[in-house]
Coordinates of C-alpha atoms in Angstrom, one line a residue:
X1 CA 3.3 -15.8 25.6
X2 CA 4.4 -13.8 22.6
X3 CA 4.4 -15.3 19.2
X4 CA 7.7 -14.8 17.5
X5 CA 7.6 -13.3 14.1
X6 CA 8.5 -16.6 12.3
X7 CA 5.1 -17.3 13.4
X8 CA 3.1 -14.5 13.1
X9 CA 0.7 -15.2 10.7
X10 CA -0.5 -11.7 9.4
X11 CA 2.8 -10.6 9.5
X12 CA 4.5 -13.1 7.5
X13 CA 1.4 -12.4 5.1
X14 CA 1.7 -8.5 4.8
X15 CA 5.5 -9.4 4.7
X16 CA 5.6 -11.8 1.6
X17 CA 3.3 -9.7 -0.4
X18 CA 5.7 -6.8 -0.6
X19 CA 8.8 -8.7 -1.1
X20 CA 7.3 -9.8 -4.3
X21 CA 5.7 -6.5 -4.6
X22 CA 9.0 -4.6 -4.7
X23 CA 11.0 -7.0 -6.4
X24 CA 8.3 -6.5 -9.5
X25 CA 8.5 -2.8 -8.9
X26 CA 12.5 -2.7 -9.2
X27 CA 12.2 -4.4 -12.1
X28 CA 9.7 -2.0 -13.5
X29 CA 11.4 0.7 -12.2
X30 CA 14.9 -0.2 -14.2
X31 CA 13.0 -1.3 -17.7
X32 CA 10.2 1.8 -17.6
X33 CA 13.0 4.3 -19.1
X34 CA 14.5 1.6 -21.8
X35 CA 11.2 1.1 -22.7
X36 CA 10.6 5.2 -23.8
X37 CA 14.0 4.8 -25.2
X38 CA 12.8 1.9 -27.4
X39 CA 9.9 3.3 -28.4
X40 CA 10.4 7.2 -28.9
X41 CA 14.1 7.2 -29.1
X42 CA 14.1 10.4 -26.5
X43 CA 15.7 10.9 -23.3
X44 CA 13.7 13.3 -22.1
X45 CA 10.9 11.3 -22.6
X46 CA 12.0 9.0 -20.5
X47 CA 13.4 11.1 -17.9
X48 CA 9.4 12.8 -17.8
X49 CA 8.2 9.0 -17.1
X50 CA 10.5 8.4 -14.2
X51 CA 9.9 12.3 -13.2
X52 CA 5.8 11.2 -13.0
X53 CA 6.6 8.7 -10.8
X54 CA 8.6 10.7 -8.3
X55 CA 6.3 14.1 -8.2
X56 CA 3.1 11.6 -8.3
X57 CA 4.8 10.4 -4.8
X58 CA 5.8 13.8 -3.6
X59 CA 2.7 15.7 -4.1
X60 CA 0.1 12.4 -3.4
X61 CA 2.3 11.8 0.0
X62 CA 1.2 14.2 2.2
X63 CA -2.5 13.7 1.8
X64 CA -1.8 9.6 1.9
X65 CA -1.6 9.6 5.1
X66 CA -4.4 11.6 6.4
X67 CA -6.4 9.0 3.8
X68 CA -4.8 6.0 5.4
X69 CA -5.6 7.6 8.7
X70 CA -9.3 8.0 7.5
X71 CA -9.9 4.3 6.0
X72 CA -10.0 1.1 6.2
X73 CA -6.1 0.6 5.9
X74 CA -6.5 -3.4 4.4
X75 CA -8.9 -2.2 2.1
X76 CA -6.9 1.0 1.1
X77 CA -4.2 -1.8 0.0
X78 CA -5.9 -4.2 -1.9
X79 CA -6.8 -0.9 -3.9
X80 CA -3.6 0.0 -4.7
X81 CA -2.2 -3.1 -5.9
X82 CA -5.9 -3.6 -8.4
X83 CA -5.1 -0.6 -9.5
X84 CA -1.2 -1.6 -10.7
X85 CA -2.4 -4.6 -11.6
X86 CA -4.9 -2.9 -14.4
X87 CA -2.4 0.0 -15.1
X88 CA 0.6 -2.4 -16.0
X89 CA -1.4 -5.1 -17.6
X90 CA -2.6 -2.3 -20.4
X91 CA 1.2 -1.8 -20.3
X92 CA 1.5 -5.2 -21.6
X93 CA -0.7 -5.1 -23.6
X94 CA 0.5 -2.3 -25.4
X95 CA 3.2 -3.6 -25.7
X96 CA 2.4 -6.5 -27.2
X97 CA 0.0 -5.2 -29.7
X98 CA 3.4 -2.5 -30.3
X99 CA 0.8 0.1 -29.5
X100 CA 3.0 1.5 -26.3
X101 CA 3.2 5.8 -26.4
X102 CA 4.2 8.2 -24.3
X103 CA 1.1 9.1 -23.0
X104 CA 0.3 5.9 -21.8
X105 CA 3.2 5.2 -19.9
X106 CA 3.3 9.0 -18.7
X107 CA -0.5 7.8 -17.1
X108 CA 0.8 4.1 -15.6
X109 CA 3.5 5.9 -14.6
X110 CA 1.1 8.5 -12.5
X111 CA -1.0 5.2 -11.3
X112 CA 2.6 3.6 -10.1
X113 CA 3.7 6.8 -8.2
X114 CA 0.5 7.6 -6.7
X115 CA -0.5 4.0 -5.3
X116 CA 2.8 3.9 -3.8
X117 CA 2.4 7.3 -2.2
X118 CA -0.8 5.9 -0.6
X119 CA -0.2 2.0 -0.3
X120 CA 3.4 2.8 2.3
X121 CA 1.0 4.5 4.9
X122 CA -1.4 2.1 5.4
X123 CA 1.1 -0.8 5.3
X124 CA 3.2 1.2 8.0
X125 CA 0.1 1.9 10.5
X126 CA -1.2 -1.4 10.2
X127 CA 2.1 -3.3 10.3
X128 CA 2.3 -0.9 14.1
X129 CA -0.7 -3.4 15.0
X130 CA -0.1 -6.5 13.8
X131 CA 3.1 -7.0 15.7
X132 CA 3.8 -6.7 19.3
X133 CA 5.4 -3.8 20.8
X134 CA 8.5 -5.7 21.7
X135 CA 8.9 -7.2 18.8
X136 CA 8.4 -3.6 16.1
X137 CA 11.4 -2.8 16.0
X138 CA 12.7 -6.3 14.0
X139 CA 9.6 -6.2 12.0
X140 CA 10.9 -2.6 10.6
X141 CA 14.5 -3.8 10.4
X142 CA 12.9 -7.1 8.6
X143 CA 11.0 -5.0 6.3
X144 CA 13.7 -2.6 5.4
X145 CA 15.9 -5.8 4.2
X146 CA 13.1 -6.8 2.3
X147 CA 13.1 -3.6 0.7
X148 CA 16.6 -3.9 0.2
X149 CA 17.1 -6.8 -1.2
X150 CA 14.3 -6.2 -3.6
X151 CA 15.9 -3.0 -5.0
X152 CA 19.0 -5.0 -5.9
X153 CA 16.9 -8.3 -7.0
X154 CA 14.9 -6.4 -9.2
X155 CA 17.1 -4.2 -10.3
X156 CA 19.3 -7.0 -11.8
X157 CA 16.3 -8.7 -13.1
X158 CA 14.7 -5.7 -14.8
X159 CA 17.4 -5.6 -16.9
X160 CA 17.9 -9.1 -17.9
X161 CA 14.0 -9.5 -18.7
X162 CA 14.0 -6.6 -20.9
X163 CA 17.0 -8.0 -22.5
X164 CA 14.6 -11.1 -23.2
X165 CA 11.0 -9.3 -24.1
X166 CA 10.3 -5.7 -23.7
X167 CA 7.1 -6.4 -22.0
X168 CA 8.5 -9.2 -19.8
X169 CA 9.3 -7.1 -16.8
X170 CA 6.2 -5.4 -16.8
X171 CA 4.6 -8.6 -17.7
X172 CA 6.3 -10.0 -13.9
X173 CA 5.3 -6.7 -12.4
X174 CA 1.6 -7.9 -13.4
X175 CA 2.3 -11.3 -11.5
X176 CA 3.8 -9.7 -8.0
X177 CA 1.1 -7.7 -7.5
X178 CA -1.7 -9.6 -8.4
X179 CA 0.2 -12.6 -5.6
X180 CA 0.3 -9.4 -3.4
X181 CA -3.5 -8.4 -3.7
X182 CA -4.4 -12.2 -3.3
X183 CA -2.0 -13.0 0.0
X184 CA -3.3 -9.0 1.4
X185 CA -7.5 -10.1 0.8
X186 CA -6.5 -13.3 3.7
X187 CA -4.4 -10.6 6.2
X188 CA -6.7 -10.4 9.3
X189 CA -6.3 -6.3 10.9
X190 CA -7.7 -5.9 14.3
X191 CA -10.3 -3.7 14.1
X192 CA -9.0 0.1 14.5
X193 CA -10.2 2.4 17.8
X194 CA -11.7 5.6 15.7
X195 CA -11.3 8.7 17.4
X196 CA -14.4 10.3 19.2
X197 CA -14.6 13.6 17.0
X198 CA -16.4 13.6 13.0
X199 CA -13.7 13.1 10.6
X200 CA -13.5 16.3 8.9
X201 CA -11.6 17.1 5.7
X202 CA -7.9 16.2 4.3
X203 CA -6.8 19.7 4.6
X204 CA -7.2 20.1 8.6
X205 CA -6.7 16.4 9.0
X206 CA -2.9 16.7 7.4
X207 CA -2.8 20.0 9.6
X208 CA -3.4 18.8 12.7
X209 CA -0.9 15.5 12.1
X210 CA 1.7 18.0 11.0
X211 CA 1.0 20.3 14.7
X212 CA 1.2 17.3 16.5
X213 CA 4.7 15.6 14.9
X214 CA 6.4 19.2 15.3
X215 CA 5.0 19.3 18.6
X216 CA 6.5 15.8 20.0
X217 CA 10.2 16.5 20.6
X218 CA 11.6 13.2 19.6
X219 CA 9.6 12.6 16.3
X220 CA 10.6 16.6 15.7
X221 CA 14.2 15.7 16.2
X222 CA 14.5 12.9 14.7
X223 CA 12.8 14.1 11.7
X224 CA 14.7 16.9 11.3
X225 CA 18.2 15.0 11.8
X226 CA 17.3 12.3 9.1
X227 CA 16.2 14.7 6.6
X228 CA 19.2 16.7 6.5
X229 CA 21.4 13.9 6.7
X230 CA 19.5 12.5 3.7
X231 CA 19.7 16.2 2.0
X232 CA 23.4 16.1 2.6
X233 CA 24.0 12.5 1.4
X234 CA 22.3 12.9 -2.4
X235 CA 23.6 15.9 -2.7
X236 CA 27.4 14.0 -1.7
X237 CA 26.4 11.0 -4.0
X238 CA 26.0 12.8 -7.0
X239 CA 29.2 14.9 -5.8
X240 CA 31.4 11.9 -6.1
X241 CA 30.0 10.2 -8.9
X242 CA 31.1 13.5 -11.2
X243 CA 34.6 13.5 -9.4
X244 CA 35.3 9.5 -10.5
X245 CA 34.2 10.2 -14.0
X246 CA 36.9 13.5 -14.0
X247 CA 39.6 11.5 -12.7
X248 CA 38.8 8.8 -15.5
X249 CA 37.1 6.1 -13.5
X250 CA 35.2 3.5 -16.4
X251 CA 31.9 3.3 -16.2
X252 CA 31.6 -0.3 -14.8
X253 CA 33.8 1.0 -11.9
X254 CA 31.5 3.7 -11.1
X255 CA 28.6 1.1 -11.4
X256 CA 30.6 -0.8 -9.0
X257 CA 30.5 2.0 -6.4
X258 CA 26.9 2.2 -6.7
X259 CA 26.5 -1.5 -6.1
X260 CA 28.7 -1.9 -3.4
X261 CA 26.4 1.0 -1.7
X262 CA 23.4 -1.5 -2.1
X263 CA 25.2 -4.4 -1.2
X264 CA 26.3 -2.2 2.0
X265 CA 22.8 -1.7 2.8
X266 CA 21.7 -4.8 2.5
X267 CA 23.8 -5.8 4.4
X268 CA 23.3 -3.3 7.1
X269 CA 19.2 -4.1 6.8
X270 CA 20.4 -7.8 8.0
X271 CA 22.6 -7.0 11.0
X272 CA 20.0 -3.9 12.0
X273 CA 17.3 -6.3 14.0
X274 CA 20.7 -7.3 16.0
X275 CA 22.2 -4.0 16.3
X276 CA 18.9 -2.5 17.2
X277 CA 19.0 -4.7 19.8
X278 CA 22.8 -4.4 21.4
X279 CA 23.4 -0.8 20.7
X280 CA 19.9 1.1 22.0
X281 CA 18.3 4.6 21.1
X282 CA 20.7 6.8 21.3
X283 CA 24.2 4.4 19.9
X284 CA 22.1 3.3 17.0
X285 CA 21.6 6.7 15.7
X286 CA 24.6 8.6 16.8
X287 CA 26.8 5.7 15.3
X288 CA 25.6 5.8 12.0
X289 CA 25.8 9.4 12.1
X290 CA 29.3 9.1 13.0
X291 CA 30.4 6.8 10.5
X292 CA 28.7 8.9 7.6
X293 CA 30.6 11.8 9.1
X294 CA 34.2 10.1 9.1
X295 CA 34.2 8.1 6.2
X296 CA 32.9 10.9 3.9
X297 CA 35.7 13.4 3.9
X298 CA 38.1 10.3 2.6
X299 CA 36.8 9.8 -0.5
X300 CA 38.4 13.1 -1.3
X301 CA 41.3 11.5 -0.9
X302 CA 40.8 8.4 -2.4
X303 CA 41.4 8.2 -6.3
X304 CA 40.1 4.5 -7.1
X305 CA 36.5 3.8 -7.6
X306 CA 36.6 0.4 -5.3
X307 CA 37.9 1.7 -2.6
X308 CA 35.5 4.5 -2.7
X309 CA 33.1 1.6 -2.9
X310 CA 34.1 -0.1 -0.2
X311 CA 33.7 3.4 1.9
X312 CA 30.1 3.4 0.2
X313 CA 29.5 -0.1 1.7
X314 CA 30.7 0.7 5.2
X315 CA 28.6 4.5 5.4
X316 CA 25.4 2.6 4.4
X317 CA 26.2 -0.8 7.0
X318 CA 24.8 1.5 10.0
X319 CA 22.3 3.7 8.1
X320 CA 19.6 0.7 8.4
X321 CA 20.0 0.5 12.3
X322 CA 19.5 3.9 12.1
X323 CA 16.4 3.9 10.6
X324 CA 14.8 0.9 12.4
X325 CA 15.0 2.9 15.8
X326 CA 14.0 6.1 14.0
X327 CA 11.0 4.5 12.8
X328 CA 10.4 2.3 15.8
X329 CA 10.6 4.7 18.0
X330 CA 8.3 7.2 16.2
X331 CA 5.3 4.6 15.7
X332 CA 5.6 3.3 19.2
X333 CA 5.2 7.2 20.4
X334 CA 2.4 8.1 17.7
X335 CA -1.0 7.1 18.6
X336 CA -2.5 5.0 15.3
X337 CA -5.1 7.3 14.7
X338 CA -2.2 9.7 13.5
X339 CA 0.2 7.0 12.3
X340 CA -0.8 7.3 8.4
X341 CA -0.2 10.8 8.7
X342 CA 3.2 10.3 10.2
X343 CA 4.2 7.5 7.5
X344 CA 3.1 10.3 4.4
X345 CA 4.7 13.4 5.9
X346 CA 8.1 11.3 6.5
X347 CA 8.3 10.4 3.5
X348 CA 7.4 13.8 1.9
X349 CA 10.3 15.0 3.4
X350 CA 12.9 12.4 3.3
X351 CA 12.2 12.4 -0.6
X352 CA 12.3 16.0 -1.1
X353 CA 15.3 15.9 0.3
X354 CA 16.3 13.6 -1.5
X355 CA 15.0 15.3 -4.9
X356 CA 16.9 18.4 -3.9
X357 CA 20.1 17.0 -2.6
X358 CA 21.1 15.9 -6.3
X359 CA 20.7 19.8 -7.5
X360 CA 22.6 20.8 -4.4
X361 CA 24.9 17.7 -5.3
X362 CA 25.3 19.8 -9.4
X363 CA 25.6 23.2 -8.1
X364 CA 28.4 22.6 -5.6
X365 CA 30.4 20.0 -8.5
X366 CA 29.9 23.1 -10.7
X367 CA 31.3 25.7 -8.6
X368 CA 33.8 23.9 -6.8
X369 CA 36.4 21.7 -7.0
X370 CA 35.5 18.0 -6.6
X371 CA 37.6 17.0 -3.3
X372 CA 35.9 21.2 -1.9
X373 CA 32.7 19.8 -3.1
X374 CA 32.9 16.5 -0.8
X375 CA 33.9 18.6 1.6
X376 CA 30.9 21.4 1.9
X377 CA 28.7 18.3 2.2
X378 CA 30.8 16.3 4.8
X379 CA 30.6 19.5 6.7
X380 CA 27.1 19.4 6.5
X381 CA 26.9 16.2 7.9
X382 CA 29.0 17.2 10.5
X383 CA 27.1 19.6 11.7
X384 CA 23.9 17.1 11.8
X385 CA 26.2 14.9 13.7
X386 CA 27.3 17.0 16.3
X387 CA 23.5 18.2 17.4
X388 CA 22.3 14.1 17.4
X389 CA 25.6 13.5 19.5
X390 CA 24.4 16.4 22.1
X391 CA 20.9 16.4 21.9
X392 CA 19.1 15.9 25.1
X393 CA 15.9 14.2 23.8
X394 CA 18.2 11.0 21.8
X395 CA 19.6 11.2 25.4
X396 CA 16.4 10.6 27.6
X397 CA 15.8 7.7 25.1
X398 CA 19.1 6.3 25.9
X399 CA 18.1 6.5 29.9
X400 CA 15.0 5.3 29.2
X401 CA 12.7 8.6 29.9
X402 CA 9.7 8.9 28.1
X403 CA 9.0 11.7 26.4
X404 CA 6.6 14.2 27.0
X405 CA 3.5 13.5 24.3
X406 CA 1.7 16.7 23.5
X407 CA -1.9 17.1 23.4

């Protein structure tokens, strides 16, 4: 008889360490650049801290996963959260001593961006076999609400801790992850099936995960949809936000757009273990395609921030779905000795696109009109849409083929 997840003792472990995890790291992530403006009075400063974290992500992510892939995946996480714990706790110290510089929080900056790059694929192969094959594709709609409503949790309180003590977010940051590393040492992994052949080096390892991923049709497909919807999307984002502030929007009602994005996908990250459910393969991602497709070309129409909000809400309600059978499906199909390697080079590309979406985003608000500018991206995304709607491998998933798995 399968255990549901409510019950699943490893799970609900691996589970309440990163909900306190994240909520810390929004809350770091919101207070890091008020901090540099605080101390050295320069925005550039603090755009170079947040940059750290980013690139530290982007060019440790790759390599991530063939390391998660290589070791012992429980012990690869307790590593990365010791290794915040000490980085943010000489924050605080800093801090408190009124010592904090640049330099240091440029370095726990690289610590942050660089555990994270290698701490998301261990905790995405091992979460593969800790739950039941039936039972994946809640666990990754259950995670991505945690995720969710960490970002806007910690966001909020990032903000309000500052407000309190500079080093008080950082300071609860400190506090999540050391919980984290404590509830991770009593997570019980079954023991991995290492395949046959020597483990060679990083650089033919990442190879060969790369050959196989482009060779599989549906994680090729998928892939490439989801990163050119994503590419399209910032670069739309940052599209709109400069039309609002042309037309005069106040800044609190362009905050409120922003919000009722996250409040859109949080709510979207609850309904996705139910939708994932109803809808199937192919529904759950053509629909959210579909309704980023329709609902984008409006807010070229639309003059008032809410209601471009409330379009923000509804595109990001079916974007979680989405990504739950995206995900499930790739992990189910990948075999776990390549599974770390398929977490890092996902999210290599989903956040270069998502790095160069916002300087597509600039170039088309500065050569264009705003409403042409929404449109050239809508019409990216329409494109996108049209090849998930016909594509024939989203359409053996919906029949319930299996796909041919390369060698």
């Amino acid at each position: 008889m399968t255990v549901p997840l409510s019950r699943n003792r490893d799970y609900r472990l691996l589970w309440l360490s990163q909900a306190g995890a994240e909520f810390g790291h929004n809350a770091t992530a919101i207070a890091f650049p008020l901090l540099v403006l605080a101390v050295s009075g320069s925005t550039a400063a603090s755009g170079l801290v947040l940059g750290v974290i980013a690139a530290a992500q982007l060019v440790v992510g790759l390599p991530a996963g063939a390391v998660a892939d290589r070791c012992n995946r429980k012990r690869l996480m307790l590593v990365c959260e010791a290794a915040q714990v000490i980085a943010l706790a000489s924050l605080v110290a800093a801090v408190l001593a009124g010592a904090a510089t640049v330099p240091h929080m440029v370095a726990v900056a690289a610590v942050l961006g660089v555990c994270t790059a290698l701490f998301e694929p261990a905790e995405d192969a091992t979460l593969a076999v800790l739950v039941p094959e039936g039972q994946l594709g809640t666990a990754v709609a259950a995670n991505a609400a945690r995720t969710s409503l960490g970002q806007v949790a910690g966001t909020a309180a990032g903000g309000l801790l500052f407000a309190v003590a500079r080093f008080l977010p950082f300071a609860v940051d400190v506090l999540a992850h050391v919980v984290a590393f404590v509830t991770l040492a009593f997570l019980r992994v079954p023991p991995r099936v290492r395949p046959r052949e020597p483990v060679g080096r990083l650089g033919p390892e990442m190879v060969a995960g790369l050959r196989w991923m482009w060779r599989h049709p549906v994680i090729r497909s998928t892939t490439v949809y989801a990163v050119i919807l994503n590419l399209f999307f910032s670069a739309f984002y940052l599209v709109v936000i400069v039309l609002a502030q042309r037309r005069g929007a106040a800044p609190g009602e362009i905050g409120l757009m922003a919000a009722m994005l996250g409040a859109g996908g949080v709510a979207g990250a609850l309904l996705a273990p139910y939708l994932h459910r109803r809808l199937g393969p192919y529904l759950s991602v053509a629909a959210a395609f579909w309704a980023v497709s329709v609902l984008v070309p409006l807010t070229a129409l639309v003059t008032s921030g809410y209601l471009i909000g409330a379009l923000f809400a509804l595109m990001a309600l079916l974007a979680p779905t989405a990504n739950t059978t995206i995900v499930t499906q790739q992990m189910l199909l990948t075999p776990d000795e390549l599974r770390g390697r398929l977490s890092g080079a996902l999210g290599l590309l989903t956040g270069g696109a998502g790095a160069i979406g916002p300087v597509l985003g600039g170039a088309l608000a500065a050569l264009a009109p705003g409403a042409a500018a929404v449109l050239a991206c809508a019409a990216g995304m329409a494109v996108v849409t049209v090849f998930v709607t016909a594509s024939p491998v989203l359409r053996r998933l919906a029949a319930g083929q299996p796909a041919p798995i390369p060698d």
